[in-house]
Coordinates of C-alpha atoms and ligand atoms in Angstrom, one line a residue:
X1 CA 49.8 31.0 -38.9
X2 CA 48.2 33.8 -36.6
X3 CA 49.4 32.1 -33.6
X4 CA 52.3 31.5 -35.1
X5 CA 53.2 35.3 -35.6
X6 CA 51.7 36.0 -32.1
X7 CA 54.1 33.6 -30.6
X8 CA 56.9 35.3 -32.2
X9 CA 55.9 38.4 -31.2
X10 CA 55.2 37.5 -27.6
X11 CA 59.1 35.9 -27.7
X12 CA 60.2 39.3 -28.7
X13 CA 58.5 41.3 -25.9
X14 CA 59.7 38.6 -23.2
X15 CA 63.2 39.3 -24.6
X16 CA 63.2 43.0 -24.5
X17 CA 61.1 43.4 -20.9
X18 CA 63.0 43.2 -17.6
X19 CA 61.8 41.5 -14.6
X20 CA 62.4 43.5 -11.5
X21 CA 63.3 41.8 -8.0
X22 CA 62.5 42.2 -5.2
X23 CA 63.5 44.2 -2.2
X24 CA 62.2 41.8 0.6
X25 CA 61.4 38.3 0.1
X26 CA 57.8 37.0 -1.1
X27 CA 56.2 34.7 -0.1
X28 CA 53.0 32.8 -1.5
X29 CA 51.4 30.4 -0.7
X30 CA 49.6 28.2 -4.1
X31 CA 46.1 27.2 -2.8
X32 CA 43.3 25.8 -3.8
X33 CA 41.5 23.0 -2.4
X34 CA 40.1 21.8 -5.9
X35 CA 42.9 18.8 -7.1
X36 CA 44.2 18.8 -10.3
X37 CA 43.6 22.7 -11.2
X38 CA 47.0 23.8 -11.9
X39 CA 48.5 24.4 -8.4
X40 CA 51.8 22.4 -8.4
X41 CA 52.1 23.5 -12.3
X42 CA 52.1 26.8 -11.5
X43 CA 54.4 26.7 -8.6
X44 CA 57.0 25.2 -10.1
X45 CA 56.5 27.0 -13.4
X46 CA 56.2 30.5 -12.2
X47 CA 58.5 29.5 -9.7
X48 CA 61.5 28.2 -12.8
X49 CA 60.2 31.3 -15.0
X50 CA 61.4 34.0 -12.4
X51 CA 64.6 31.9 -11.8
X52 CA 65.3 31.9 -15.1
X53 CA 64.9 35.6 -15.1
X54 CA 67.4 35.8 -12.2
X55 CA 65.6 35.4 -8.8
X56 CA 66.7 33.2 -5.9
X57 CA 63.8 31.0 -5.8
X58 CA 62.9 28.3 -3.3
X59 CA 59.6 26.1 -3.6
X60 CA 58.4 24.6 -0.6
X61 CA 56.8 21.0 -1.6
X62 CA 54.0 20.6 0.9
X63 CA 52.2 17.9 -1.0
X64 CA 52.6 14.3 0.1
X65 CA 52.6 13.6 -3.6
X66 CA 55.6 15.3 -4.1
X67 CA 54.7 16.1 -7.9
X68 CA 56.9 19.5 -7.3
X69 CA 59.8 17.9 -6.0
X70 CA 59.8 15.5 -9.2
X71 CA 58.6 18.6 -11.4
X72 CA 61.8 20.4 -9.9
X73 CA 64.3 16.9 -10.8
X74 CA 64.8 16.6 -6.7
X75 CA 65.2 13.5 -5.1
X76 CA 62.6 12.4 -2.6
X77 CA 62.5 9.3 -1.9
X78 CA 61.7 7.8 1.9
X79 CA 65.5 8.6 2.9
X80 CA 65.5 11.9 2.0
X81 CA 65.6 14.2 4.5
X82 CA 62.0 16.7 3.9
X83 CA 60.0 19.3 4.6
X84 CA 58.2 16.5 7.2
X85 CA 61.2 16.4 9.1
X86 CA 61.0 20.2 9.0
X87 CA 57.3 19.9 10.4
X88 CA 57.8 17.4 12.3
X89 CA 61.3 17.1 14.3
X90 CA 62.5 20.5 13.9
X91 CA 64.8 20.3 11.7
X92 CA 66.3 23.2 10.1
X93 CA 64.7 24.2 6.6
X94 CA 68.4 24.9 5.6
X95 CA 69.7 21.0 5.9
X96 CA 66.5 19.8 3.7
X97 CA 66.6 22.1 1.2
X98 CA 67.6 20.8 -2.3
X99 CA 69.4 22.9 -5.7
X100 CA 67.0 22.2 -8.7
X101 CA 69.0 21.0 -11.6
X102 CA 66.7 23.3 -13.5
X103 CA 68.4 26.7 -12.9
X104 CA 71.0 27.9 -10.8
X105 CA 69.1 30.0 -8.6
X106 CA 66.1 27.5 -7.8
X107 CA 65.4 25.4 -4.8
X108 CA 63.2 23.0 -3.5
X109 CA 62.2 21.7 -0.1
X110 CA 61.2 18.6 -1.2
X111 CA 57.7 16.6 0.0
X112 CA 58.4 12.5 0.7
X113 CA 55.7 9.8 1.6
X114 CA 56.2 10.4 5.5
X115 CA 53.8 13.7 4.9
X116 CA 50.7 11.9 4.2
X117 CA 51.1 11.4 8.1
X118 CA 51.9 14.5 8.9
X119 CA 48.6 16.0 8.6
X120 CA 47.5 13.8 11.5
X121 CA 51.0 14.3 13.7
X122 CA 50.5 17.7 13.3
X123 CA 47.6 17.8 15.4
X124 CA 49.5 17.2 18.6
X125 CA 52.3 19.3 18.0
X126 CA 53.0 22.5 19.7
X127 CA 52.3 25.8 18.2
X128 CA 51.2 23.4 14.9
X129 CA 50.1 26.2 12.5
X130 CA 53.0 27.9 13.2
X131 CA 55.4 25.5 12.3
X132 CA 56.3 26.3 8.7
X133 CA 56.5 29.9 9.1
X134 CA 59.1 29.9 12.1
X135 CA 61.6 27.5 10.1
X136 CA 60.9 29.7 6.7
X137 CA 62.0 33.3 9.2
X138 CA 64.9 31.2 10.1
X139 CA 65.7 30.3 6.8
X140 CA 65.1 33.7 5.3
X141 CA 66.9 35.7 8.1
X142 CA 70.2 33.5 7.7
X143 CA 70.3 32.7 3.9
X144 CA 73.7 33.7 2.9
X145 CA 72.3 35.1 -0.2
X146 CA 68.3 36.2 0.2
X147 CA 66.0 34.9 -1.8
X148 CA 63.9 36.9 -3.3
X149 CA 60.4 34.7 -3.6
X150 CA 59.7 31.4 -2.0
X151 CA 56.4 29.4 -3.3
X152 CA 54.6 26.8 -0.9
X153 CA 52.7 24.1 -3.3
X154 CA 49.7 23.1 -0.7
X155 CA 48.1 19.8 -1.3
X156 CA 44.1 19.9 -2.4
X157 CA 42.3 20.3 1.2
X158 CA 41.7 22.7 4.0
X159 CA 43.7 20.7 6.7
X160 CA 46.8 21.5 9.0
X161 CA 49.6 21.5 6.1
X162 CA 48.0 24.4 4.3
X163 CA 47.1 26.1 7.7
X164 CA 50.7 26.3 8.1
X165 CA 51.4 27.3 4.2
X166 CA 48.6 29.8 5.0
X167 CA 50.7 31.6 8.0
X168 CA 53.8 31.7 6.7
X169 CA 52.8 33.0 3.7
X170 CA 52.3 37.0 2.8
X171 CA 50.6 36.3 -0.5
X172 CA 48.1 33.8 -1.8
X173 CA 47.6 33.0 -5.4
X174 CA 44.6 31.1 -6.3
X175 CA 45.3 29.3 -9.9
X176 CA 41.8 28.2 -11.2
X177 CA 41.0 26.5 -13.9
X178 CA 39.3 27.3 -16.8
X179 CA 36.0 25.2 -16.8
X180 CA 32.7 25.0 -15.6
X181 CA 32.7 24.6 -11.8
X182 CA 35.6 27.3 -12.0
X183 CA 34.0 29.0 -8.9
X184 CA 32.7 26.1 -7.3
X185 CA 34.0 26.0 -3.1
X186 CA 36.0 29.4 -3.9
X187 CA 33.9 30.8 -1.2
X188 CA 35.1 28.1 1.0
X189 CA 38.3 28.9 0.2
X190 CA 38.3 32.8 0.8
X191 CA 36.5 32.0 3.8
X192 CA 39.6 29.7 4.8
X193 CA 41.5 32.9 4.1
X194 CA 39.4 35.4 5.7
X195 CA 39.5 33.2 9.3
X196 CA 43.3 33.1 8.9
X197 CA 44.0 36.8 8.5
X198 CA 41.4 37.3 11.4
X199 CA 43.3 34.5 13.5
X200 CA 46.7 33.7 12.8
X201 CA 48.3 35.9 10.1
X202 CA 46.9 39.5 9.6
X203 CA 48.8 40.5 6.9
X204 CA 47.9 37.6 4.4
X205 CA 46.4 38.4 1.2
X206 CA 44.8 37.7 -1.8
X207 CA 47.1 38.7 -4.6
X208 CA 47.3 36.4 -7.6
X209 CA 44.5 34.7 -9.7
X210 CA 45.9 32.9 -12.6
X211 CA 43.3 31.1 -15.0
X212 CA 44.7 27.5 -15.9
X213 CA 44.1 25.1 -18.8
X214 CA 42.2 27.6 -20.8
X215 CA 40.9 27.0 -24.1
X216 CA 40.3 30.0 -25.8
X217 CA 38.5 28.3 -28.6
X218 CA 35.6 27.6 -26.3
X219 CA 32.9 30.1 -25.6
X220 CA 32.8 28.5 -22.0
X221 CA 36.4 29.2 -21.4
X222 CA 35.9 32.9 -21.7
X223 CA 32.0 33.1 -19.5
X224 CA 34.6 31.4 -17.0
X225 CA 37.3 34.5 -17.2
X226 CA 34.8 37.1 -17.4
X227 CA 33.2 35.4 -14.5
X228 CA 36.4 35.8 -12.6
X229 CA 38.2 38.9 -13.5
X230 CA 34.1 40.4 -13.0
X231 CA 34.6 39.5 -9.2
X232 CA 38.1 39.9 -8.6
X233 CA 39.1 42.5 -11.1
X234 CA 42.6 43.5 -9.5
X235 CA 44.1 39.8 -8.6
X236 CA 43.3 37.9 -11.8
X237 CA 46.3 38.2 -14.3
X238 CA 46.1 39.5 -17.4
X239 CA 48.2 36.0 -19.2
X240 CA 46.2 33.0 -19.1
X241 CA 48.0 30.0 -19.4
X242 CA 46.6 27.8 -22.3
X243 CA 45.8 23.7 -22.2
X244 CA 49.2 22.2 -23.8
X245 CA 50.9 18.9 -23.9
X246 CA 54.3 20.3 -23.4
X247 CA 53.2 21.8 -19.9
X248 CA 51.5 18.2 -18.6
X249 CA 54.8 16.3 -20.3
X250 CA 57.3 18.4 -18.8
X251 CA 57.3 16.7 -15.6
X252 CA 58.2 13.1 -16.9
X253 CA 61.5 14.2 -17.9
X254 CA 61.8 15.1 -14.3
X255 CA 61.6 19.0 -15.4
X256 CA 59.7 22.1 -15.6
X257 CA 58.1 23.4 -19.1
X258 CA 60.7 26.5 -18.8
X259 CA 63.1 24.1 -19.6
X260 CA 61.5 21.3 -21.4
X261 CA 60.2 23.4 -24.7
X262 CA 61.6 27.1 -23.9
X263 CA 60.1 28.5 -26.9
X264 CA 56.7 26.5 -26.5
X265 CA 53.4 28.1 -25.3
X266 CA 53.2 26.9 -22.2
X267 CA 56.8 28.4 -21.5
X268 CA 56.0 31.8 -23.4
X269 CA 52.9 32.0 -21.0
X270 CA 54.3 30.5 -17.5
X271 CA 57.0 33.3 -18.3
X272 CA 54.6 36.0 -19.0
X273 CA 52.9 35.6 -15.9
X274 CA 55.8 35.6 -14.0
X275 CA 56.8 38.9 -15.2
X276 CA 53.2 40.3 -14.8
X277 CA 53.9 38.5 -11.0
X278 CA 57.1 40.6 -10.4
X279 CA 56.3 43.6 -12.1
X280 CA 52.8 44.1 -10.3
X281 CA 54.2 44.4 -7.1
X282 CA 56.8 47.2 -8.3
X283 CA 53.9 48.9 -9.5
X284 CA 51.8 48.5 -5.8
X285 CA 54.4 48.3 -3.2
X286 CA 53.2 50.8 -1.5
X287 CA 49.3 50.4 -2.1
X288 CA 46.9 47.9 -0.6
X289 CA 45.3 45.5 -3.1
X290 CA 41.7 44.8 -2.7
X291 CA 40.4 42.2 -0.9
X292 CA 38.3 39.9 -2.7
X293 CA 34.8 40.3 -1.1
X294 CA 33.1 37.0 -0.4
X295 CA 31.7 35.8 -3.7
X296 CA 27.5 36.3 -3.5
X297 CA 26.1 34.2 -6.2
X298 CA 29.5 33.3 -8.1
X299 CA 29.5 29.9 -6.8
X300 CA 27.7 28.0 -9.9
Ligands
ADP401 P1 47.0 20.3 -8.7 O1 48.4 20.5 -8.2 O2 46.1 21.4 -8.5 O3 46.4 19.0 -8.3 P2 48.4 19.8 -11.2 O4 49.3 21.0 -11.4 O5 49.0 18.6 -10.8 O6 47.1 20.2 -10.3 O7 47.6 19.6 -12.6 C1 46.7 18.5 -12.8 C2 47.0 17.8 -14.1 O8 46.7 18.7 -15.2 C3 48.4 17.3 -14.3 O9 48.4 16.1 -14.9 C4 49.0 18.4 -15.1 O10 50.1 17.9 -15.9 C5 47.9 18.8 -16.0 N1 48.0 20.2 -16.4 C6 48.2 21.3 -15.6 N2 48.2 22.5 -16.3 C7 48.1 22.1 -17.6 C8 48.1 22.8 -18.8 N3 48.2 24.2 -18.8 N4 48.0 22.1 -20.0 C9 47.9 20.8 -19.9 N5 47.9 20.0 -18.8 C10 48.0 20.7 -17.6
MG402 MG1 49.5 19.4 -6.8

């Protein structure tokens, strides 16, 4: 009954906050090199919940599984043309990109099986971790209408696909999930991030932590957040967003949770997030974040 009143109220605040846009595209980058912790459920999730709210969205699908591209109800099979062509044989990003049936102003580059190679093609390739972030400029600087965020769903590893994720972003967010080895290879990750503002993109940085599959009715759930928000205070939102079978459902029915069960949970907090996303930034435009110090000890 509790949560039921809570939900309701939750819906009501939703409904009466606005979601601010904007002025200059951002971009972030969803890593994690941990599979299966959330990060192509919270691309596409955050990414439907601010296009629901009125952003231009694109989502870059940079995962040979192309579990965004379904997520997002895109086609992607072999034919398609992808963001491996993009990669690969220069095309434009503008002639792969795909409209979402899910809202009007979403967009997907979708993944298709020809990026499993990619990783390895990559290697020969001029200017290789540059490759993504020159056909995103393009694509930014001649969109008819700007977009106002694009998300880039990395797969789970360290290799030459989320290099390039990692310099054409501006932002990161890290979604990590609720459970024991929460913080396991987080340095390694960081450390990924460090070498690439040192290297190949200055300006990167940490901005987003969002805790994933959390079960609030277990003690080890909330050691885990405490854990988290202790070493990154200023990056971890607020929302969590809970375990629920209408967010791991959703993309059967070839859509995202926003649309699936609008009034569930797992839309309530994917939405909430989203606004915490959008409305952080109008709050810190103009100051520097922290960056997350290398985690001493956290690694457990
Ligand atoms: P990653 O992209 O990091 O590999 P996914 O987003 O694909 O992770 O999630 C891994 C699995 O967990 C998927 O089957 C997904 O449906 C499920 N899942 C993700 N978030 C939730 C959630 N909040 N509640 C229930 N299942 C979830
Ligand atoms: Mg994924």
């Amino acid at each position: 009954m509790r949560e039921i009143l809570d939900l309701t109220h939750r819906r009501k605040n939703l409904a009466q906050s606005t979601v601010p846009l904007p002025e200059k595209t951002r971009i972030f980058t969803v890593s994690n090199q941990k599979g299966g912790v959330g990060k192509t459920t919270t691309t596409v999730n955050v990414a439907a919940a601010l296009a629901k709210s009125g952003a231009r969205v694109l989502v870059i699908d940079l995962d040979p599984q192309g579990n965004a591209s379904t997520a997002l109800g895109v086609d992607h099979h072999a034919e398609v043309p992808s963001i491996y062509d993009v990669l690969i044989d220069d095309f434009p990003l503008a002639d792969v990109v795909q409209k979402s049936p899910e809202f009007d102003t979403l967009y997907c580059a979708p993944s298709t099986i020809h990026l499993a190679g990619a990783e390895i093609e990559l290697v020969s390739q001029v200017a290789r971790e540059h490759r993504l972030r020159t056909a995103l400029e393009q694509f930014v600087s001649e969109a008819e209408t700007p977009f106002h965020y694009v998300f880039i769903d990395c797969p789970p590893s360290l290799g030459l696909l989320t290099i390039n994720a990692f310099v054409a972003a501006k932002e990161v967010l890290i979604p990590i999930q609720a459970e024991y080895y929460a913080l396991e290879g987080l340095s390694q990750l960081l450390n990924s991030i460090h070498m690439i503002q040192k290297h190949l993109n200055p300006p990167l940085r940490l901005s987003t932590i969002l805790l994933t599959m959390y079960d609030g009715r277990t003690n080890l759930a909330h050691q885990v957040a405490d854990d988290v928000r202790a070493h990154f205070p200023v990056e971890v939102l607020k929302t969590v967003i809970p375990r629920a079978v209408r967010i791991s459902e959703a993309p059967s029915f070839g859509q995202t949770v926003i649309s699936h069960d609008p009034s569930g949970v797992g839309s309530i907090s994917y939405l909430e997030a989203a606004a915490e996303i959008a409305n952080r930034h109008a709050e810190s435009a103009e100051t520097q974040h922290s960056t997350a110090t290398p985690l001493e000890g956290a690694t457990k």
